[in-house]
N, CA, C and O atoms as a DFTB+ gen file, in Angstrom:
776 C
 N C O
     1  1      65.048     102.331      58.060
     2  2      65.516     102.624      56.409
     3  2      66.682     103.672      56.967
     4  3      66.814     104.560      57.809
     5  1      67.379     103.036      56.023
     6  2      69.121     103.444      56.129
     7  2      68.864     104.433      54.984
     8  3      67.970     104.436      54.138
     9  1      69.847     105.235      55.181
    10  2      70.075     106.890      54.594
    11  2      70.979     106.083      54.062
    12  3      71.406     104.929      54.086
    13  1      71.171     107.617      53.341
    14  2      72.717     108.082      52.729
    15  2      73.962     107.242      53.724
    16  3      73.797     107.258      54.943
    17  1      74.889     106.699      53.279
    18  2      75.810     106.862      54.356
    19  2      77.704     107.657      54.191
    20  3      77.986     107.676      52.993
    21  1      78.762     108.176      54.976
    22  2      79.307     108.251      54.575
    23  2      80.488     107.259      53.334
    24  3      79.766     106.268      53.227
    25  1      81.255     107.058      52.768
    26  2      82.532     107.274      52.009
    27  2      84.038     106.780      53.054
    28  3      84.062     106.961      54.271
    29  1      84.711     106.413      52.593
    30  2      85.821     106.692      53.182
    31  2      86.091     108.216      52.787
    32  3      86.920     108.908      53.380
    33  1      85.579     108.509      52.094
    34  2      86.131     110.061      50.786
    35  2      85.116     110.567      51.570
    36  3      85.106     111.784      51.385
    37  1      83.968     110.141      52.616
    38  2      83.635     111.462      53.577
    39  2      82.401     111.759      53.110
    40  3      81.678     112.298      53.947
    41  1      81.818     111.538      51.791
    42  2      81.086     111.718      50.820
    43  2      79.764     110.901      50.806
    44  3      79.863     109.681      50.677
    45  1      78.780     111.354      50.903
    46  2      77.732     110.920      51.187
    47  2      76.825     109.792      50.065
    48  3      76.319     110.417      49.133
    49  1      76.515     108.020      50.020
    50  2      76.186     107.242      49.449
    51  2      75.520     106.233      50.049
    52  3      75.644     105.760      51.179
    53  1      74.314     105.776      48.552
    54  2      73.452     104.026      48.834
    55  2      74.368     103.764      49.647
    56  3      75.535     103.666      49.268
    57  1      73.984     103.593      50.985
    58  2      74.527     102.079      51.736
    59  2      75.142     100.811      50.984
    60  3      76.026     100.110      51.478
    61  1      74.717     100.656      50.055
    62  2      74.551      99.317      49.299
    63  2      76.053      99.655      48.898
    64  3      76.820      98.779      49.298
    65  1      76.600     100.562      48.300
    66  2      77.577     101.263      47.269
    67  2      78.979     100.846      48.234
    68  3      79.953     100.460      47.587
    69  1      79.054     100.880      49.069
    70  2      79.945     101.027      50.168
    71  2      80.704      99.726      51.182
    72  3      81.488      99.803      52.128
    73  1      80.047      98.515      50.465
    74  2      80.585      97.044      50.801
    75  2      81.463      96.911      50.404
    76  3      82.470      97.043      51.100
    77  1      81.549      96.535      48.897
    78  2      83.965      96.730      48.464
    79  2      83.762      97.442      47.359
    80  3      82.687      97.799      46.879
    81  1      85.151      97.684      46.871
    82  2      85.097      98.696      46.330
    83  2      85.392      98.850      44.950
    84  3      85.946      99.814      44.422
    85  1      84.838      97.480      44.242
    86  2      83.160      96.785      43.095
    87  2      81.875      97.385      42.656
    88  3      81.439      97.757      41.566
    89  1      81.380      97.352      43.959
    90  2      80.128      98.400      44.348
    91  2      80.400      99.580      44.614
    92  3      79.809     100.658      44.539
    93  1      81.130      99.319      44.853
    94  2      81.470     101.209      44.691
    95  2      81.875     102.155      43.669
    96  3      81.905     103.385      43.664
    97  1      82.172     101.297      42.822
    98  2      82.894     102.051      41.648
    99  2      81.379     102.030      40.495
   100  3      80.826     102.859      39.772
   101  1      81.149     100.463      40.884
   102  2      79.608     100.754      39.685
   103  2      78.747     101.199      40.457
   104  3      77.574     101.053      40.115
   105  1      79.037     101.852      41.686
   106  2      77.550     102.830      42.278
   107  2      77.672     104.376      41.743
   108  3      76.877     105.309      41.626
   109  1      78.998     104.188      41.492
   110  2      79.540     106.089      41.514
   111  2      79.863     105.819      40.121
   112  3      80.353     106.937      39.960
   113  1      79.960     105.443      39.330
   114  2      79.932     105.614      37.467
   115  2      78.771     105.062      36.729
   116  3      78.544     105.531      35.614
   117  1      78.038     104.169      37.180
   118  2      77.457     103.498      35.836
   119  2      75.785     103.267      36.873
   120  3      74.894     102.775      36.181
   121  1      75.588     103.412      37.578
   122  2      74.096     102.656      38.437
   123  2      73.472     104.179      38.222
   124  3      73.638     105.313      38.673
   125  1      72.848     103.654      37.483
   126  2      71.502     104.736      37.117
   127  2      71.876     106.177      36.455
   128  3      71.290     107.150      36.929
   129  1      72.855     106.402      35.342
   130  2      73.117     106.668      34.030
   131  2      72.965     105.642      32.922
   132  3      73.358     104.499      32.688
   133  1      71.731     107.172      31.979
   134  2      71.886     106.589      31.007
   135  2      72.201     105.816      30.104
   136  3      73.116     106.316      29.450
   137  1      71.760     104.374      29.556
   138  2      72.276     103.520      28.898
   139  2      71.689     103.920      27.590
   140  3      71.075     104.986      27.609
   141  1      71.783     102.967      25.894
   142  2      71.279     103.145      25.624
   143  2      71.843     102.224      24.212
   144  3      73.006     101.904      23.964
   145  1      70.973     102.021      23.651
   146  2      71.490     101.252      22.049
   147  2      70.984     100.144      22.673
   148  3      70.980      99.684      23.815
   149  1      70.437      99.761      21.283
   150  2      70.362      98.130      21.400
   151  2      71.338      97.309      22.441
   152  3      70.909      96.773      23.463
   153  1      73.111      97.286      21.909
   154  2      73.642      96.276      22.418
   155  2      73.850      96.568      23.998
   156  3      73.583      95.738      24.867
   157  1      74.310      97.730      24.221
   158  2      74.678      98.063      25.432
   159  2      72.867      97.497      26.692
   160  3      73.050      97.155      27.861
   161  1      71.984      97.525      26.318
   162  2      70.735      97.517      26.789
   163  2      70.585      95.397      26.310
   164  3      69.973      94.396      26.681
   165  1      71.088      95.604      25.819
   166  2      71.175      93.279      25.918
   167  2      71.847      93.536      27.003
   168  3      71.082      93.728      27.948
   169  1      72.909      93.621      27.267
   170  2      73.672      92.503      28.189
   171  2      73.240      93.046      28.864
   172  3      72.899      92.121      29.602
   173  1      72.699      94.388      29.612
   174  2      72.256      94.578      30.606
   175  2      70.814      94.105      30.996
   176  3      70.889      93.469      32.048
   177  1      69.657      94.178      30.578
   178  2      69.323      93.018      30.227
   179  2      69.409      91.036      30.515
   180  3      68.457      90.455      31.036
   181  1      70.673      90.293      30.073
   182  2      71.019      89.624      29.707
   183  2      71.672      89.667      31.370
   184  3      71.253      88.723      32.038
   185  1      72.507      90.497      32.029
   186  2      73.343      90.832      32.808
   187  2      72.086      90.607      34.217
   188  3      72.410      89.787      35.076
   189  1      70.985      91.199      34.354
   190  2      69.965      91.211      35.656
   191  2      69.508      89.636      35.297
   192  3      69.358      88.793      36.181
   193  1      69.296      89.346      33.771
   194  2      68.731      87.982      34.461
   195  2      69.473      86.839      34.197
   196  3      69.321      85.972      33.336
   197  1      70.378      86.989      35.155
   198  2      71.070      86.226      34.941
   199  2      71.757      86.808      36.683
   200  3      72.219      86.047      37.533
   201  1      71.715      87.298      36.723
   202  2      71.942      88.130      38.664
   203  2      70.459      86.764      38.912
   204  3      70.663      85.679      39.457
   205  1      69.601      87.043      38.568
   206  2      68.250      86.475      39.075
   207  2      68.471      86.049      40.594
   208  3      69.355      86.867      40.847
   209  1      68.373      85.656      41.260
   210  2      68.409      85.350      42.837
   211  2      69.618      84.931      43.271
   212  3      69.794      84.097      44.159
   213  1      70.903      85.802      42.326
   214  2      72.000      85.841      43.029
   215  2      72.719      87.569      42.854
   216  3      72.684      88.554      42.117
   217  1      73.369      87.030      44.161
   218  2      73.903      88.744      44.573
   219  2      74.445      89.416      43.098
   220  3      74.825      88.650      42.213
   221  1      74.460      91.136      42.855
   222  2      74.953      91.495      41.522
   223  2      76.547      91.401      42.164
   224  3      77.388      90.952      41.386
   225  1      76.905      91.709      43.227
   226  2      78.294      91.126      42.823
   227  2      78.857      90.442      42.279
   228  3      79.859      90.738      41.629
   229  1      78.232      88.994      42.419
   230  2      78.503      87.797      41.323
   231  2      78.639      88.469      40.080
   232  3      79.712      88.831      39.595
   233  1      77.789      88.586      39.704
   234  2      77.666      89.340      38.612
   235  2      78.834      90.183      38.097
   236  3      79.430      89.745      37.113
   237  1      79.220      91.296      38.619
   238  2      80.066      92.347      38.315
   239  2      80.833      91.885      38.243
   240  3      81.333      91.977      37.122
   241  1      81.500      91.146      39.106
   242  2      82.928      90.583      39.222
   243  2      83.243      89.449      38.233
   244  3      84.370      88.954      38.282
   245  1      81.924      88.779      36.919
   246  2      82.424      88.487      36.405
   247  2      82.164      88.455      34.922
   248  3      82.395      87.584      34.083
   249  1      81.317      90.311      34.789
   250  2      81.395      90.508      34.135
   251  2      82.165      90.446      32.026
   252  3      81.783      90.376      30.858
   253  1      83.572      90.551      33.002
   254  2      84.241      90.451      31.347
   255  2      84.219      89.488      31.021
   256  3      84.352      89.310      29.811
   257  1      83.991      88.012      32.146
   258  2      83.829      87.162      31.273
   259  2      82.656      86.566      30.761
   260  3      82.676      85.909      29.721
   261  1      81.618      86.759      31.438
   262  2      80.144      86.868      30.825
   263  2      80.508      88.035      28.876
   264  3      80.581      87.515      27.763
   265  1      80.644      89.557      29.191
   266  2      81.678      89.804      27.988
   267  2      82.798      88.787      26.571
   268  3      82.522      88.413      25.431
   269  1      83.502      88.723      27.051
   270  2      84.515      87.734      26.567
   271  2      83.430      86.359      25.950
   272  3      83.631      85.905      24.824
   273  1      82.525      85.918      26.667
   274  2      82.203      84.634      26.376
   275  2      80.646      84.410      25.372
   276  3      80.181      83.354      24.944
   277  1      80.017      86.076      25.194
   278  2      78.988      86.653      24.444
   279  2      79.367      87.415      23.995
   280  3      78.839      88.527      23.984
   281  1      80.286      87.164      23.521
   282  2      81.019      88.335      21.603
   283  2      80.279      89.817      21.829
   284  3      79.434      90.450      21.195
   285  1      81.113      90.068      23.194
   286  2      80.266      91.447      23.658
   287  2      78.869      91.817      24.352
   288  3      78.635      92.766      25.101
   289  1      77.780      90.546      23.783
   290  2      76.884      91.017      23.482
   291  2      76.086      92.090      22.695
   292  3      75.148      92.840      22.964
   293  1      76.969      91.809      21.450
   294  2      76.225      92.143      20.043
   295  2      74.882      90.547      19.691
   296  3      74.871      89.322      19.572
   297  1      73.984      91.729      19.671
   298  2      73.227      91.083      19.199
   299  2      72.855      90.086      18.148
   300  3      71.980      89.230      18.275
   301  1      74.018      90.390      16.523
   302  2      73.707      89.604      15.903
   303  2      74.894      88.320      16.206
   304  3      74.584      87.134      16.094
   305  1      75.888      88.649      16.488
   306  2      75.981      87.680      16.843
   307  2      76.000      87.207      17.789
   308  3      76.726      86.215      17.719
   309  1      75.623      87.325      18.667
   310  2      74.361      85.813      19.309
   311  2      73.885      85.463      19.080
   312  3      73.913      84.331      19.564
   313  1      72.935      85.648      18.263
   314  2      72.332      85.000      17.298
   315  2      72.480      84.115      17.043
   316  3      71.739      83.158      17.265
   317  1      73.854      84.126      16.283
   318  2      74.164      83.532      15.656
   319  2      75.068      82.051      16.401
   320  3      75.577      81.103      15.804
   321  1      75.006      82.317      17.818
   322  2      75.596      80.920      18.512
   323  2      74.640      80.020      18.067
   324  3      73.606      80.194      17.422
   325  1      75.447      78.495      18.768
   326  2      74.766      76.773      17.587
   327  2      74.942      76.488      19.186
   328  3      75.183      77.220      20.146
   329  1      74.679      74.894      19.008
   330  2      74.151      73.934      20.039
   331  2      76.050      74.218      20.567
   332  3      76.180      74.526      21.751
   333  1      77.221      74.125      19.823
   334  2      78.186      73.982      20.115
   335  2      78.557      75.438      21.255
   336  3      79.232      75.415      22.284
   337  1      77.924      76.479      20.686
   338  2      78.610      77.813      21.888
   339  2      77.705      77.241      22.865
   340  3      78.376      76.845      23.818
   341  1      76.954      77.112      22.970
   342  2      76.091      76.437      23.802
   343  2      76.454      75.556      24.651
   344  3      76.057      75.687      25.809
   345  1      77.311      74.419      24.291
   346  2      77.999      73.875      25.461
   347  2      78.847      74.522      25.359
   348  3      79.346      74.631      26.479
   349  1      79.436      75.132      24.586
   350  2      80.897      75.664      25.550
   351  2      80.580      77.098      26.813
   352  3      81.173      77.504      27.813
   353  1      79.497      77.441      26.167
   354  2      78.939      78.791      27.495
   355  2      78.564      77.722      29.046
   356  3      78.868      77.991      30.208
   357  1      77.705      76.301      28.443
   358  2      77.284      75.889      29.813
   359  2      78.921      74.645      30.663
   360  3      78.870      73.852      31.603
   361  1      80.117      75.052      29.756
   362  2      81.318      74.747      30.499
   363  2      81.942      75.743      31.204
   364  3      82.410      75.559      32.327
   365  1      81.989      77.113      30.432
   366  2      82.212      78.334      31.179
   367  2      82.286      79.053      32.420
   368  3      81.522      79.974      32.705
   369  1      83.713      78.398      33.556
   370  2      83.688      78.792      34.527
   371  2      83.552      80.130      34.888
   372  3      83.374      80.507      36.046
   373  1      83.647      80.966      33.755
   374  2      83.502      82.534      34.050
   375  2      82.273      83.184      34.183
   376  3      82.240      84.330      34.633
   377  1      81.148      82.529      33.810
   378  2      80.032      83.087      33.718
   379  2      79.505      82.157      35.126
   380  3      80.111      81.546      36.006
   381  1      77.833      82.445      34.775
   382  2      77.124      81.380      35.320
   383  2      76.171      81.150      34.315
   384  3      75.480      81.743      33.487
   385  1      76.585      79.392      34.993
   386  2      76.460      78.289      33.558
   387  2      74.818      77.825      33.878
   388  3      74.802      76.610      34.073
   389  1      73.517      78.398      33.982
   390  2      72.723      78.460      34.770
   391  2      72.279      77.656      33.161
   392  3      72.942      78.193      32.273
   393  1      71.460      76.669      32.666
   394  2      70.749      76.588      31.938
   395  2      69.935      77.050      30.418
   396  3      70.111      76.961      29.203
   397  1      68.700      77.726      31.650
   398  2      68.124      78.787      31.508
   399  2      67.715      79.361      31.017
   400  3      66.843      79.509      30.161
   401  1      68.862      80.125      31.975
   402  2      69.479      81.816      31.807
   403  2      70.420      81.968      30.192
   404  3      70.457      82.917      29.409
   405  1      70.938      80.947      30.146
   406  2      71.651      80.994      28.696
   407  2      70.550      80.656      27.812
   408  3      70.327      81.392      26.851
   409  1      69.914      79.744      28.000
   410  2      68.405      79.202      26.964
   411  2      68.217      80.746      26.180
   412  3      68.340      81.181      25.035
   413  1      67.846      81.279      27.527
   414  2      67.132      82.349      26.997
   415  2      67.843      83.554      26.833
   416  3      67.372      84.691      26.825
   417  1      68.810      83.268      26.726
   418  2      70.055      84.463      26.374
   419  2      69.845      84.765      24.749
   420  3      69.701      85.732      24.001
   421  1      69.919      83.340      24.686
   422  2      70.197      82.988      23.484
   423  2      68.851      82.751      22.500
   424  3      69.156      82.719      21.308
   425  1      67.794      82.625      22.707
   426  2      66.754      83.113      22.505
   427  2      66.124      84.387      22.174
   428  3      65.506      85.059      21.348
   429  1      66.475      84.332      22.929
   430  2      66.226      86.601      23.673
   431  2      66.832      87.126      21.933
   432  3      66.069      87.437      21.018
   433  1      68.728      87.099      21.823
   434  2      69.211      87.398      20.822
   435  2      68.699      87.160      18.984
   436  3      68.722      87.885      17.989
   437  1      68.271      85.751      19.273
   438  2      67.772      85.257      17.956
   439  2      66.050      86.397      17.919
   440  3      65.881      86.968      16.842
   441  1      65.109      86.612      18.852
   442  2      64.649      87.055      18.663
   443  2      64.864      88.834      18.253
   444  3      64.297      89.449      17.350
   445  1      65.682      89.256      19.067
   446  2      66.301      90.673      18.842
   447  2      67.138      90.979      17.671
   448  3      67.311      92.175      17.435
   449  1      67.682      90.123      16.903
   450  2      67.939      89.704      15.728
   451  2      67.205      90.734      15.057
   452  3      67.609      91.748      14.487
   453  1      65.774      90.175      15.272
   454  2      64.633      90.853      14.028
   455  2      63.599      91.677      14.156
   456  3      62.405      91.703      13.856
   457  1      64.851      92.731      14.996
   458  2      64.026      93.590      15.088
   459  2      65.084      94.884      14.761
   460  3      66.310      94.777      14.773
   461  1      64.165      96.397      14.403
   462  2      64.425      97.282      13.612
   463  2      65.643      97.303      14.559
   464  3      65.816      96.301      15.254
   465  1      66.728      98.598      14.691
   466  2      67.876      98.737      14.706
   467  2      67.196     100.313      15.956
   468  3      66.548     101.341      15.757
   469  1      67.735      99.753      16.986
   470  2      66.442     100.890      17.974
   471  2      65.560     100.456      19.003
   472  3      65.577     100.597      20.226
   473  1      64.509      99.696      17.928
   474  2      62.691      99.246      18.481
   475  2      63.305      98.589      20.640
   476  3      62.563      98.427      21.609
   477  1      65.016      98.393      20.535
   478  2      64.491      97.734      22.267
   479  2      65.629      99.202      23.202
   480  3      65.869      99.304      24.405
   481  1      66.088     100.110      22.036
   482  2      65.693     100.941      23.547
   483  2      64.856     101.776      23.437
   484  3      64.379     102.205      24.488
   485  1      64.310     102.379      22.020
   486  2      63.054     102.060      21.991
   487  2      62.104     102.202      23.108
   488  3      61.761     103.135      23.835
   489  1      61.861     101.220      23.018
   490  2      60.572      99.975      23.867
   491  2      61.118     100.125      25.477
   492  3      60.605     100.733      26.418
   493  1      62.452      99.269      25.399
   494  2      63.132      99.908      26.742
   495  2      62.077     101.976      27.423
   496  3      61.025     102.288      27.982
   497  1      62.884     102.450      27.043
   498  2      62.772     103.870      27.829
   499  2      61.929     103.983      27.087
   500  3      62.668     104.155      26.117
   501  1      60.859     104.045      26.633
   502  2      59.143     104.377      26.664
   503  2      58.126     103.752      27.725
   504  3      56.900     103.867      27.742
   505  1      59.182     102.875      28.843
   506  2      58.567     103.348      30.264
   507  2      59.290     103.752      30.650
   508  3      59.561     102.914      31.511
   509  1      60.083     104.612      30.771
   510  2      61.014     105.199      31.824
   511  2      59.878     106.451      32.092
   512  3      59.579     107.347      31.302
   513  1      59.207     106.153      33.828
   514  2      58.429     107.706      34.556
   515  2      59.178     108.612      34.053
   516  3      60.262     108.603      33.470
   517  1      57.843     110.040      34.617
   518  2      58.257     111.063      34.693
   519  2      59.157     111.436      35.860
   520  3      58.663     111.642      36.968
   521  1      60.091     111.503      35.704
   522  2      61.250     112.036      36.738
   523  2      60.548     112.795      37.482
   524  3      60.819     112.813      38.683
   525  1      59.711     113.430      37.088
   526  2      58.785     114.682      37.741
   527  2      58.170     114.208      39.153
   528  3      58.245     114.633      40.306
   529  1      57.416     112.940      38.407
   530  2      56.374     112.701      39.642
   531  2      56.685     111.677      40.465
   532  3      55.958     111.019      41.209
   533  1      58.309     111.588      40.166
   534  2      58.869     110.950      41.701
   535  2      60.359     111.195      42.370
   536  3      61.528     111.199      41.986
   537  1      59.414     111.454      43.958
   538  2      60.805     111.902      44.483
   539  2      61.448     111.024      44.994
   540  3      61.220     109.838      45.235
   541  1      62.611     111.943      45.212
   542  2      64.192     110.797      45.722
   543  2      64.510     110.058      46.954
   544  3      65.179     110.748      47.723
   545  1      64.232     108.814      47.412
   546  2      63.727     107.730      47.823
   547  2      64.732     108.412      49.276
   548  3      65.935     108.287      49.049
   549  1      64.599     108.695      49.862
   550  2      65.126     108.919      51.506
   551  2      66.176     108.232      51.782
   552  3      67.363     108.553      51.748
   553  1      65.377     106.711      52.218
   554  2      65.758     105.952      52.443
   555  2      66.099     104.333      51.651
   556  3      65.546     104.150      50.566
   557  1      66.780     103.479      52.077
   558  2      66.829     101.903      51.125
   559  2      64.915     101.650      51.375
   560  3      64.295     101.157      50.433
   561  1      64.322     101.947      52.385
   562  2      62.978     101.239      52.402
   563  2      62.343     102.035      51.339
   564  3      61.712     101.418      50.482
   565  1      62.423     103.364      51.268
   566  2      61.179     104.109      50.282
   567  2      61.168     103.990      48.389
   568  3      60.496     104.496      47.489
   569  1      62.345     103.002      48.480
   570  2      62.989     101.963      47.204
   571  2      62.722     100.966      46.375
   572  3      63.586     100.126      46.125
   573  1      61.417     100.914      45.799
   574  2      60.688      99.188      45.159
   575  2      61.484      98.660      45.064
   576  3      62.620      99.128      45.140
   577  1      61.194      97.410      44.848
   578  2      61.425      96.437      43.799
   579  2      60.836      96.305      42.465
   580  3      61.441      96.425      41.400
   581  1      59.330      95.992      42.669
   582  2      58.471      96.511      41.844
   583  2      57.871      98.210      40.956
   584  3      57.828      99.053      41.852
   585  1      57.700      98.469      40.406
   586  2      56.676      99.511      39.966
   587  2      55.805      99.508      38.781
   588  3      56.345      99.228      37.710
   589  1      54.662      99.748      38.793
   590  2      53.892      99.388      37.556
   591  2      55.138      99.680      35.811
   592  3      55.479      98.923      34.902
   593  1      55.329     100.654      36.022
   594  2      56.270     101.025      35.057
   595  2      57.143      99.694      34.669
   596  3      57.138      99.339      33.490
   597  1      58.115      98.728      35.927
   598  2      58.472      97.841      35.454
   599  2      58.050      96.306      34.819
   600  3      58.551      95.426      34.119
   601  1      56.794      96.597      35.544
   602  2      55.302      95.543      35.142
   603  2      54.862      95.716      34.100
   604  3      54.202      94.853      33.521
   605  1      55.153      97.011      33.551
   606  2      54.439      97.231      31.877
   607  2      55.722      96.478      31.214
   608  3      55.780      95.518      30.445
   609  1      56.421      97.041      31.630
   610  2      57.701      96.346      30.564
   611  2      58.328      94.842      30.255
   612  3      58.777      94.452      29.177
   613  1      58.236      94.113      31.489
   614  2      58.136      93.277      31.226
   615  2      57.187      92.592      31.343
   616  3      57.301      91.505      31.909
   617  1      55.908      93.048      30.817
   618  2      54.489      92.278      29.874
   619  2      54.929      93.037      28.358
   620  3      54.200      92.738      27.412
   621  1      55.406      93.437      28.241
   622  2      55.805      93.771      26.527
   623  2      56.501      93.087      25.987
   624  3      56.376      92.465      24.932
   625  1      58.046      93.241      27.369
   626  2      59.145      92.132      26.919
   627  2      58.267      91.177      26.502
   628  3      57.920      91.304      25.328
   629  1      57.568      89.804      27.403
   630  2      57.361      89.207      27.078
   631  2      56.483      88.978      26.036
   632  3      56.794      88.075      25.258
   633  1      55.421      89.609      25.833
   634  2      54.759      90.266      24.663
   635  2      55.636      89.255      22.902
   636  3      55.286      88.281      22.235
   637  1      56.730      90.151      22.848
   638  2      57.247      90.371      21.685
   639  2      58.540      88.836      21.854
   640  3      59.247      88.630      20.868
   641  1      58.691      88.043      22.919
   642  2      58.962      87.273      23.019
   643  2      60.517      87.184      23.823
   644  3      61.462      86.613      23.277
   645  1      60.618      87.736      24.990
   646  2      61.632      88.138      25.422
   647  2      61.540      87.355      26.343
   648  3      60.442      87.404      26.899
   649  1      62.237      86.647      26.744
   650  2      62.004      85.537      27.785
   651  2      63.264      85.907      29.134
   652  3      64.403      86.247      28.811
   653  1      62.828      85.771      30.696
   654  2      63.304      85.672      31.746
   655  2      63.793      86.863      32.168
   656  3      64.990      87.035      32.399
   657  1      62.734      87.930      32.319
   658  2      62.246      89.119      32.342
   659  2      60.369      89.385      33.190
   660  3      59.164      89.493      32.961
   661  1      61.454      89.355      34.258
   662  2      59.690      89.357      35.179
   663  2      59.870      91.206      35.788
   664  3      60.875      91.916      35.785
   665  1      58.620      91.478      36.202
   666  2      58.691      93.236      37.069
   667  2      59.732      92.988      37.516
   668  3      60.435      92.704      36.546
   669  1      60.075      92.942      38.049
   670  2      61.558      92.520      39.535
   671  2      62.668      92.754      38.169
   672  3      63.285      93.738      37.761
   673  1      62.601      91.809      37.870
   674  2      63.699      92.118      36.935
   675  2      64.325      93.572      35.679
   676  3      65.433      93.867      35.230
   677  1      62.854      94.173      35.503
   678  2      62.704      95.264      35.121
   679  2      63.550      96.783      35.609
   680  3      64.273      97.727      35.292
   681  1      62.673      96.006      36.750
   682  2      62.966      97.405      37.354
   683  2      64.900      97.397      37.510
   684  3      65.799      98.131      37.100
   685  1      64.843      96.441      38.129
   686  2      66.583      96.693      38.845
   687  2      66.671      97.038      36.810
   688  3      67.097      98.190      36.717
   689  1      66.500      96.635      35.798
   690  2      67.727      97.072      34.023
   691  2      66.638      98.493      33.925
   692  3      66.791      99.131      32.882
   693  1      65.492      99.083      34.967
   694  2      65.064     100.130      34.957
   695  2      66.281     101.247      35.479
   696  3      66.703     102.291      34.982
   697  1      66.711     100.284      37.065
   698  2      67.405     101.155      37.855
   699  2      68.944     101.205      37.336
   700  3      69.645     102.182      37.597
   701  1      69.461     100.037      36.545
   702  2      70.896     100.001      36.804
   703  2      71.212     100.842      34.972
   704  3      72.359     101.134      34.633
   705  1      69.752     101.147      33.854
   706  2      70.127     101.997      33.307
   707  2      69.953     103.565      32.989
   708  3      70.029     104.181      31.926
   709  1      69.611     104.109      34.718
   710  2      69.012     104.825      34.059
   711  2      67.690     105.277      34.016
   712  3      67.414     106.469      33.875
   713  1      66.738     104.264      34.146
   714  2      65.267     105.311      32.534
   715  2      64.603     106.021      34.436
   716  3      63.848     106.991      34.376
   717  1      65.020     105.361      36.149
   718  2      64.830     105.519      37.120
   719  2      66.466     106.853      37.369
   720  3      67.505     107.185      36.800
   721  1      65.658     107.154      38.599
   722  2      66.774     107.450      39.441
   723  2      67.019     107.422      40.703
   724  3      66.970     108.471      41.347
   725  1      67.365     106.087      41.369
   726  2      67.219     105.122      42.712
   727  2      68.025     105.843      43.925
   728  3      67.814     105.816      45.137
   729  1      69.221     106.626      43.007
   730  2      70.242     106.302      44.666
   731  2      69.661     107.442      45.702
   732  3      69.332     108.428      45.042
   733  1      69.443     107.615      47.006
   734  2      68.962     107.688      47.752
   735  2      69.104     109.595      47.425
   736  3      69.797     110.023      46.502
   737  1      68.539     110.249      48.099
   738  2      68.809     111.756      47.943
   739  2      69.429     112.394      48.552
   740  3      69.252     113.609      48.471
   741  1      70.627     111.762      49.605
   742  2      71.385     112.492      49.935
   743  2      72.794     112.044      49.601
   744  3      73.717     112.441      50.312
   745  1      73.086     111.038      48.301
   746  2      74.250     110.579      47.697
   747  2      74.778     111.394      46.357
   748  3      74.181     111.895      45.404
   749  1      75.628     111.334      46.580
   750  2      76.781     112.250      46.181
   751  2      76.580     111.935      44.237
   752  3      76.621     112.653      43.238
   753  1      76.368     110.507      44.501
   754  2      75.771     110.120      42.870
   755  2      74.314     110.535      42.852
   756  3      73.655     110.063      41.925
   757  1      74.021     110.909      43.254
   758  2      72.127     111.265      42.412
   759  2      71.967     112.538      41.778
   760  3      72.228     113.637      42.265
   761  1      71.356     112.191      40.251
   762  2      71.497     112.935      39.121
   763  2      72.487     112.840      38.618
   764  3      73.148     113.813      38.257
   765  1      72.748     111.932      38.507
   766  2      74.304     111.779      37.142
   767  2      76.018     111.884      38.350
   768  3      77.108     111.525      37.907
   769  1      75.872     112.332      39.544
   770  2      77.168     112.499      40.134
   771  2      77.180     113.938      40.752
   772  3      78.234     114.402      41.188
   773  1      75.916     114.699      40.792
   774  2      75.971     116.322      40.676
   775  2      77.036     116.258      42.222
   776  3      77.466     117.299      42.719
């Protein structure tokens, strides 16, 4: 069970955040911080789906390519993508060229374009567990891959025709977007970087 470890600056952090500068910056400034807004959450939902089966570092290093390819993840813009856009995406070396994941992203944008403003935000955040009921993880072994809340979120999204989001992907989304704080108990970034 690996606990928080010192970084080059001597401050304790989650061990996964120490392997590269990319991870360290993401760990310290973004992961576990609350994300709101339909387009911002759509981006995270898409990136978590693209990450499935791959290293998060692969996605993180191609994030700007994804943003360029998918019109900044503006739901209204992606919902208008055509077959020509799909061909362009399948040829774009700046992203992960997985047909099923691209298809899911485009289909999800079309579904979400029909939702009311703020509806995706409200749905996702309705699954945030009460922080008072969660203990801070002491080590990586204390961090789950799936929770009842992530299972319920995945089920709700699927029921509303959102594709490529199972309970594990939903939990990764919850961690990345601050619905849960899975920074280790001794990590400097726990609770937003106190």
